[in-house]
Amino acid sequence: TQNIHEVSRVKNFDKIQIGKYQVDTWYFSPWPIELTASECLYVCEFCFSFFGSEKQFSRHKAKCTLHHPPGNEIYRDATVSFFEIDGRRQRVWCRNLCLLSKAFLDHKTLHFDVDPFLFYCMCTRDENGCHLTGYFSKEKESADGYNVACILTLPQYQRSGYGRLLIQFSYELSKREGKNGSPEKPLSDLGLLSYRTYWAETLIDLIMTSSVEVTIDELANKTSMTTQDVLHTLQNLNMLKYHKGSHVIYVSDETVQDYEKWKKKRKRFIEPDGLANWKAPQC
Ligand code: ACO
Ligand code: ZN
């Protein structure tokens, strides 16, 4: 399968029908060759099975019994639910999800071995079930300290703040594990943009709301970010000054203004208390 991916970088489907949405694909994904005769690929929005024709797909829809991701609901608030899925227990489902997400990820090799990963799937709820808006995968054990392997907001839901929720969720899990984490490198352009925004907002929020001066290490430990990500972010924001032989965090008027703007704009957050009972699964 890896070979197919290396050899054929040409996009195989232009369009995917998923749920009530038809979306354009961005990149190649190794769905079975036999299906490429069709223009549009039909993907079931609950089990992510794929079909070359509308007829086959409606036959599937009539008998598909899944209405939410096949795992435990570990978080719920007014807007979203998160489900935790073990790649080893739900191989087919996770592989199907990876096939779908590969169509929007260029720089990642598709892992057909999903066993070492957990999948955190974010859904919105309605009378028909829980609809996936985005997800991230996470290695059960990461030697590099990564807290996210792959992250995706489905294209029809992008630029609505869901990516930010996914990122915040990944750090809330790290906080509960007592670990500092960072996303797997390299990041895509969109991944980098989203992470930079999250890091900047989170750090400035902490600095502004703290009554005492905070150190780099304290910022890292309170946010579960790595010291390196904290340093890079503050550097990018021009917030690090060298004073009498050590780094001091400097807050300019401009930073304060940006902060006020963000505060007004951001509406949705993950409520950390919603994860109070969560423990990292023993896989
Ligand atoms: N242009 C400019 N800024 C952007 C863009 C964009 N297209 N997308 C996100 N941002 C920045 C903005 O600052 C944005 O805040 P704003 O909308 O208030 O300005 C912030 O990131 C958060 O945006 P969200 O709406 O929360 O992010 P979204 O739901 O669109 O998800 C994601 C971001 C997951 C990266 C999405 O673009 C995606 O799925 N892309 C394709 C897959 C991908 O590249 N994933 C990351 C790979 S790296 C890895 O997996 C570790
Ligand atoms: Zn289905």
CSV table of C-alpha atoms and ligand atoms in Angstrom, one decimal:
chain,number,residue,atom,x,y,z
A,1,THR,CA,0.0,0.0,0.0
A,2,GLN,CA,2.8,2.3,0.8
A,3,ASN,CA,4.1,1.8,-2.8
A,4,ILE,CA,0.8,2.8,-4.3
A,5,HIS,CA,1.1,6.0,-2.3
A,6,GLU,CA,4.7,6.7,-3.4
A,7,VAL,CA,4.1,5.9,-7.1
A,8,SER,CA,0.7,7.4,-7.7
A,9,ARG,CA,0.7,11.0,-6.4
A,10,VAL,CA,-2.0,11.9,-8.8
A,11,LYS,CA,-5.4,12.7,-7.2
A,12,ASN,CA,-7.7,9.8,-7.8
A,13,PHE,CA,-11.1,11.3,-6.9
A,14,ASP,CA,-12.1,14.9,-7.4
A,15,LYS,CA,-15.1,14.8,-5.3
A,16,ILE,CA,-16.4,13.0,-2.2
A,17,GLN,CA,-20.0,12.8,-1.1
A,18,ILE,CA,-20.1,12.6,2.7
A,19,GLY,CA,-23.3,13.1,4.7
A,20,LYS,CA,-25.1,16.0,3.1
A,21,TYR,CA,-21.9,17.5,1.8
A,22,GLN,CA,-20.1,17.2,-1.5
A,23,VAL,CA,-16.4,18.2,-1.0
A,24,ASP,CA,-13.5,18.6,-3.4
A,25,THR,CA,-10.5,16.5,-2.4
A,26,TRP,CA,-7.0,18.1,-2.1
A,27,TYR,CA,-4.7,15.1,-2.5
A,28,PHE,CA,-4.3,11.5,-3.5
A,29,SER,CA,-5.6,8.8,-1.1
A,30,PRO,CA,-5.1,5.1,-1.7
A,31,TRP,CA,-8.7,4.0,-1.9
A,32,PRO,CA,-9.1,0.8,-4.0
A,33,ILE,CA,-8.1,1.2,-7.6
A,34,GLU,CA,-11.3,-0.5,-8.9
A,35,LEU,CA,-13.3,2.5,-7.6
A,36,THR,CA,-11.4,5.2,-9.5
A,37,ALA,CA,-13.6,4.7,-12.6
A,38,SER,CA,-16.2,6.8,-10.8
A,39,GLU,CA,-16.0,10.6,-10.7
A,40,CYS,CA,-17.3,10.9,-7.1
A,41,LEU,CA,-16.6,8.7,-4.2
A,42,TYR,CA,-19.5,8.1,-1.8
A,43,VAL,CA,-18.4,7.9,1.9
A,44,CYS,CA,-20.7,6.9,4.7
A,45,GLU,CA,-20.5,9.6,7.3
A,46,PHE,CA,-20.8,7.2,10.2
A,47,CYS,CA,-18.6,4.1,9.3
A,48,PHE,CA,-16.5,5.8,6.5
A,49,SER,CA,-17.1,2.9,4.2
A,50,PHE,CA,-16.7,4.0,0.6
A,51,PHE,CA,-18.6,3.2,-2.6
A,52,GLY,CA,-18.2,4.0,-6.3
A,53,SER,CA,-21.9,4.5,-7.1
A,54,GLU,CA,-24.8,6.2,-5.5
A,55,LYS,CA,-26.8,2.9,-5.8
A,56,GLN,CA,-24.3,0.9,-3.8
A,57,PHE,CA,-24.1,3.6,-1.3
A,58,SER,CA,-27.9,3.8,-0.7
A,59,ARG,CA,-28.0,0.0,-0.3
A,60,HIS,CA,-25.3,0.5,2.4
A,61,LYS,CA,-27.2,3.4,4.1
A,62,ALA,CA,-30.3,1.3,4.5
A,63,LYS,CA,-28.4,-1.2,6.6
A,64,CYS,CA,-25.6,0.8,8.3
A,65,THR,CA,-26.5,0.8,12.0
A,66,LEU,CA,-23.7,3.1,13.2
A,67,HIS,CA,-24.7,6.6,14.4
A,68,HIS,CA,-21.6,7.7,16.3
A,69,PRO,CA,-17.9,6.8,16.3
A,70,PRO,CA,-17.4,3.3,17.8
A,71,GLY,CA,-15.9,4.2,21.1
A,72,ASN,CA,-16.6,5.8,24.5
A,73,GLU,CA,-18.0,9.3,24.6
A,74,ILE,CA,-15.4,10.9,26.9
A,75,TYR,CA,-16.5,14.5,26.7
A,76,ARG,CA,-19.7,16.4,26.1
A,77,ASP,CA,-20.7,20.1,26.2
A,78,ALA,CA,-23.5,22.1,24.6
A,79,THR,CA,-21.8,22.1,21.1
A,80,VAL,CA,-19.6,19.0,20.8
A,81,SER,CA,-18.9,15.5,21.9
A,82,PHE,CA,-15.6,13.6,21.8
A,83,PHE,CA,-15.3,9.9,21.3
A,84,GLU,CA,-12.1,7.9,22.1
A,85,ILE,CA,-11.4,5.0,19.7
A,86,ASP,CA,-8.7,2.4,20.0
A,87,GLY,CA,-7.1,1.6,16.6
A,88,ARG,CA,-6.5,-2.0,17.7
A,89,ARG,CA,-10.1,-2.6,18.5
A,90,GLN,CA,-11.6,-0.7,15.6
A,91,ARG,CA,-9.1,-1.4,12.8
A,92,VAL,CA,-11.5,-1.1,9.8
A,93,TRP,CA,-13.2,2.0,11.1
A,94,CYS,CA,-9.9,3.7,11.8
A,95,ARG,CA,-8.4,2.7,8.5
A,96,ASN,CA,-11.4,4.1,6.7
A,97,LEU,CA,-11.1,7.4,8.6
A,98,CYS,CA,-7.4,7.6,7.7
A,99,LEU,CA,-8.2,7.0,4.0
A,100,LEU,CA,-10.6,9.9,4.2
A,101,SER,CA,-8.2,12.3,6.0
A,102,LYS,CA,-5.4,11.4,3.6
A,103,ALA,CA,-7.4,13.2,0.9
A,104,PHE,CA,-6.7,16.5,2.8
A,105,LEU,CA,-3.1,15.8,4.0
A,106,ASP,CA,-0.2,15.8,1.7
A,107,HIS,CA,2.9,15.5,3.9
A,108,LYS,CA,1.8,12.4,5.8
A,109,THR,CA,2.3,8.8,4.9
A,110,LEU,CA,-0.8,6.8,5.4
A,111,HIS,CA,-0.3,4.3,8.3
A,112,PHE,CA,-2.4,1.2,7.6
A,113,ASP,CA,-1.2,-0.1,11.0
A,114,VAL,CA,-3.6,1.8,13.2
A,115,ASP,CA,-3.0,-0.4,16.3
A,116,PRO,CA,-0.5,2.0,18.0
A,117,PHE,CA,-3.0,4.9,17.8
A,118,LEU,CA,-5.9,6.3,19.6
A,119,PHE,CA,-8.4,8.4,17.7
A,120,TYR,CA,-10.1,11.4,19.3
A,121,CYS,CA,-13.2,12.2,17.2
A,122,MET,CA,-15.1,15.4,17.7
A,123,CYS,CA,-18.8,15.4,16.7
A,124,THR,CA,-21.8,17.6,16.7
A,125,ARG,CA,-25.1,16.0,17.7
A,126,ASP,CA,-28.6,16.1,16.1
A,127,GLU,CA,-31.6,13.7,15.8
A,128,ASN,CA,-29.8,11.6,13.2
A,129,GLY,CA,-26.7,11.0,15.3
A,130,CYS,CA,-23.2,12.3,16.0
A,131,HIS,CA,-21.6,13.8,12.9
A,132,LEU,CA,-17.8,13.9,12.7
A,133,THR,CA,-16.5,17.5,12.4
A,134,GLY,CA,-12.8,16.6,12.9
A,135,TYR,CA,-10.4,14.4,14.8
A,136,PHE,CA,-6.8,13.9,15.8
A,137,SER,CA,-4.9,10.7,16.2
A,138,LYS,CA,-2.4,10.1,19.0
A,139,GLU,CA,0.2,7.5,19.6
A,140,LYS,CA,-0.4,5.4,22.6
A,141,GLU,CA,3.3,5.8,23.5
A,142,SER,CA,5.2,8.5,21.8
A,143,ALA,CA,9.0,8.3,22.1
A,144,ASP,CA,9.2,11.9,20.9
A,145,GLY,CA,6.7,13.4,23.3
A,146,TYR,CA,4.1,14.0,20.6
A,147,ASN,CA,0.5,14.5,21.8
A,148,VAL,CA,-1.0,14.6,18.3
A,149,ALA,CA,0.0,12.5,15.3
A,150,CYS,CA,-2.5,13.8,12.7
A,151,ILE,CA,-5.2,16.4,13.0
A,152,LEU,CA,-8.0,17.3,10.6
A,153,THR,CA,-11.1,19.4,10.4
A,154,LEU,CA,-13.3,18.1,7.6
A,155,PRO,CA,-13.2,20.7,4.9
A,156,GLN,CA,-16.9,21.6,5.1
A,157,TYR,CA,-16.4,22.6,8.8
A,158,GLN,CA,-13.0,24.4,8.5
A,159,ARG,CA,-12.4,28.0,9.6
A,160,SER,CA,-15.2,27.8,12.2
A,161,GLY,CA,-13.1,27.3,15.3
A,162,TYR,CA,-13.2,23.5,15.4
A,163,GLY,CA,-9.5,23.1,14.8
A,164,ARG,CA,-8.9,25.2,17.8
A,165,LEU,CA,-11.1,23.0,19.9
A,166,LEU,CA,-9.3,19.9,18.7
A,167,ILE,CA,-5.9,21.5,19.6
A,168,GLN,CA,-7.1,22.6,23.0
A,169,PHE,CA,-8.5,19.2,23.6
A,170,SER,CA,-5.2,17.6,22.9
A,171,TYR,CA,-3.5,19.8,25.4
A,172,GLU,CA,-6.2,19.1,28.0
A,173,LEU,CA,-5.5,15.4,27.7
A,174,SER,CA,-1.7,16.1,28.1
A,175,LYS,CA,-2.5,18.1,31.3
A,176,ARG,CA,-4.5,15.2,32.7
A,177,GLU,CA,-1.5,12.9,31.9
A,178,GLY,CA,0.9,15.4,33.5
A,179,LYS,CA,3.0,15.6,30.4
A,180,ASN,CA,4.2,18.3,28.1
A,181,GLY,CA,3.4,17.6,24.4
A,182,SER,CA,3.7,18.9,20.9
A,183,PRO,CA,2.3,17.9,17.5
A,184,GLU,CA,4.2,15.5,15.3
A,185,LYS,CA,6.5,17.3,12.8
A,186,PRO,CA,6.5,18.4,10.1
A,187,LEU,CA,3.3,20.4,10.3
A,188,SER,CA,1.4,21.4,7.2
A,189,ASP,CA,1.0,25.1,6.4
A,190,LEU,CA,-2.5,25.1,7.8
A,191,GLY,CA,-1.4,23.0,10.8
A,192,LEU,CA,1.3,25.6,11.6
A,193,LEU,CA,-1.0,28.5,11.2
A,194,SER,CA,-3.6,27.0,13.6
A,195,TYR,CA,-1.0,25.9,16.2
A,196,ARG,CA,0.7,29.3,16.1
A,197,THR,CA,-2.6,31.0,16.8
A,198,TYR,CA,-3.5,28.6,19.6
A,199,TRP,CA,-0.1,28.9,21.3
A,200,ALA,CA,0.0,32.7,21.1
A,201,GLU,CA,-3.5,33.1,22.5
A,202,THR,CA,-3.0,30.6,25.2
A,203,LEU,CA,0.3,32.0,26.4
A,204,ILE,CA,-0.9,35.6,26.3
A,205,ASP,CA,-4.1,34.7,28.1
A,206,LEU,CA,-2.0,33.1,30.9
A,207,ILE,CA,0.4,36.0,31.1
A,208,MET,CA,-2.4,38.6,31.2
A,209,THR,CA,-4.5,36.8,33.8
A,210,SER,CA,-1.6,35.9,36.1
A,211,SER,CA,-1.1,38.2,39.2
A,212,VAL,CA,2.5,37.4,39.6
A,213,GLU,CA,5.4,37.2,37.0
A,214,VAL,CA,5.6,33.8,35.4
A,215,THR,CA,8.7,32.0,34.1
A,216,ILE,CA,9.0,30.1,30.8
A,217,ASP,CA,8.9,26.8,32.7
A,218,GLU,CA,5.8,27.8,34.5
A,219,LEU,CA,4.1,28.7,31.3
A,220,ALA,CA,5.1,25.4,29.8
A,221,ASN,CA,3.8,23.4,32.8
A,222,LYS,CA,0.5,25.2,33.1
A,223,THR,CA,-0.3,24.8,29.4
A,224,SER,CA,1.3,21.4,28.8
A,225,MET,CA,3.2,22.9,26.0
A,226,THR,CA,6.9,22.1,25.5
A,227,THR,CA,9.4,24.7,26.7
A,228,GLN,CA,10.6,25.0,23.1
A,229,ASP,CA,7.2,25.8,21.8
A,230,VAL,CA,6.7,28.4,24.5
A,231,LEU,CA,10.1,30.0,23.7
A,232,HIS,CA,9.5,30.0,19.9
A,233,THR,CA,6.0,31.5,20.3
A,234,LEU,CA,7.2,34.3,22.6
A,235,GLN,CA,10.0,35.0,20.2
A,236,ASN,CA,7.7,35.2,17.2
A,237,LEU,CA,5.5,37.5,19.2
A,238,ASN,CA,8.5,39.7,20.0
A,239,MET,CA,7.7,39.2,23.7
A,240,LEU,CA,11.2,38.0,24.9
A,241,LYS,CA,13.7,40.6,25.9
A,242,TYR,CA,17.1,40.1,27.2
A,243,HIS,CA,17.6,42.0,30.4
A,244,LYS,CA,20.6,41.9,32.9
A,245,GLY,CA,21.7,38.5,31.6
A,246,SER,CA,18.3,36.7,31.5
A,247,HIS,CA,15.1,36.5,29.5
A,248,VAL,CA,12.2,38.6,30.6
A,249,ILE,CA,8.7,38.4,29.2
A,250,TYR,CA,7.6,41.7,27.8
A,251,VAL,CA,4.0,42.7,27.1
A,252,SER,CA,3.6,45.6,24.7
A,253,ASP,CA,0.5,47.8,24.3
A,254,GLU,CA,0.0,46.1,20.9
A,255,THR,CA,-0.1,42.7,22.6
A,256,VAL,CA,-2.7,43.9,25.0
A,257,GLN,CA,-4.8,45.2,22.2
A,258,ASP,CA,-4.5,41.9,20.3
A,259,TYR,CA,-5.5,40.1,23.4
A,260,GLU,CA,-8.6,42.1,23.8
A,261,LYS,CA,-9.6,41.4,20.2
A,262,TRP,CA,-9.1,37.6,20.6
A,263,LYS,CA,-11.1,37.6,23.8
A,264,LYS,CA,-14.1,39.1,22.0
A,265,LYS,CA,-13.7,36.8,19.0
A,266,ARG,CA,-13.4,33.4,20.7
A,267,LYS,CA,-16.7,31.9,21.6
A,268,ARG,CA,-16.0,28.2,22.0
A,269,PHE,CA,-13.7,26.5,24.4
A,270,ILE,CA,-13.3,23.0,25.8
A,271,GLU,CA,-14.3,23.0,29.5
A,272,PRO,CA,-11.5,21.2,31.3
A,273,ASP,CA,-13.8,20.0,34.0
A,274,GLY,CA,-15.6,17.9,31.4
A,275,LEU,CA,-12.5,15.7,31.4
A,276,ALA,CA,-12.2,15.4,35.1
A,277,ASN,CA,-12.9,11.7,35.1
A,278,TRP,CA,-10.8,10.8,32.1
A,279,LYS,CA,-7.8,8.6,32.5
A,280,ALA,CA,-5.3,7.6,29.7
A,281,PRO,CA,-6.5,4.2,28.5
A,282,GLN,CA,-4.3,1.2,29.3
A,283,CYS,CA,-3.9,-0.3,25.8
B,1,ACO,N1,-5.7,30.7,6.7
B,1,ACO,C1,-5.2,31.5,7.6
B,1,ACO,N2,-5.3,31.2,9.0
B,1,ACO,C2,-5.8,30.0,9.3
B,1,ACO,C3,-6.4,29.1,8.3
B,1,ACO,C4,-6.3,29.5,6.9
B,1,ACO,N3,-6.8,28.8,5.9
B,1,ACO,N4,-6.8,28.0,8.9
B,1,ACO,C5,-6.6,28.2,10.2
B,1,ACO,N5,-6.0,29.4,10.5
B,1,ACO,C6,-5.6,29.9,11.8
B,1,ACO,C7,-6.4,31.2,12.1
B,1,ACO,O1,-5.6,32.0,12.9
B,1,ACO,C8,-7.6,30.6,12.8
B,1,ACO,O2,-8.2,31.6,13.6
B,1,ACO,P1,-9.3,32.6,13.0
B,1,ACO,O3,-10.2,31.8,12.1
B,1,ACO,O4,-10.0,33.2,14.2
B,1,ACO,O5,-8.5,33.6,12.2
B,1,ACO,C9,-7.0,29.5,13.6
B,1,ACO,O6,-5.9,29.0,12.8
B,1,ACO,C10,-7.9,28.4,14.0
B,1,ACO,O7,-8.7,28.1,13.0
B,1,ACO,P2,-9.9,27.0,13.1
B,1,ACO,O8,-11.1,27.4,12.4
B,1,ACO,O9,-10.0,26.6,14.5
B,1,ACO,O10,-9.2,25.8,12.3
B,1,ACO,P3,-9.8,24.7,11.3
B,1,ACO,O11,-11.0,24.1,12.0
B,1,ACO,O12,-10.0,25.2,10.0
B,1,ACO,O13,-8.7,23.5,11.4
B,1,ACO,C11,-6.8,22.5,10.5
B,1,ACO,C12,-7.3,23.7,11.2
B,1,ACO,C13,-7.1,21.2,11.3
B,1,ACO,C14,-5.3,22.6,10.4
B,1,ACO,C15,-7.4,22.4,9.1
B,1,ACO,O14,-7.0,23.5,8.3
B,1,ACO,C16,-7.2,21.1,8.3
B,1,ACO,O15,-7.8,20.1,8.6
B,1,ACO,N6,-6.3,21.1,7.3
B,1,ACO,C17,-6.0,20.0,6.5
B,1,ACO,C18,-5.2,18.9,7.2
B,1,ACO,C19,-3.9,19.5,7.9
B,1,ACO,O16,-3.1,20.2,7.3
B,1,ACO,N7,-3.7,19.2,9.2
B,1,ACO,C20,-2.6,19.5,10.0
B,1,ACO,C21,-1.4,18.7,9.6
B,1,ACO,S1,-0.1,18.7,10.8
B,1,ACO,C22,-0.4,17.5,11.9
B,1,ACO,O17,-1.3,16.7,11.6
B,1,ACO,C23,0.3,17.3,13.2
B,2,ZN,ZN,-21.9,3.2,7.2
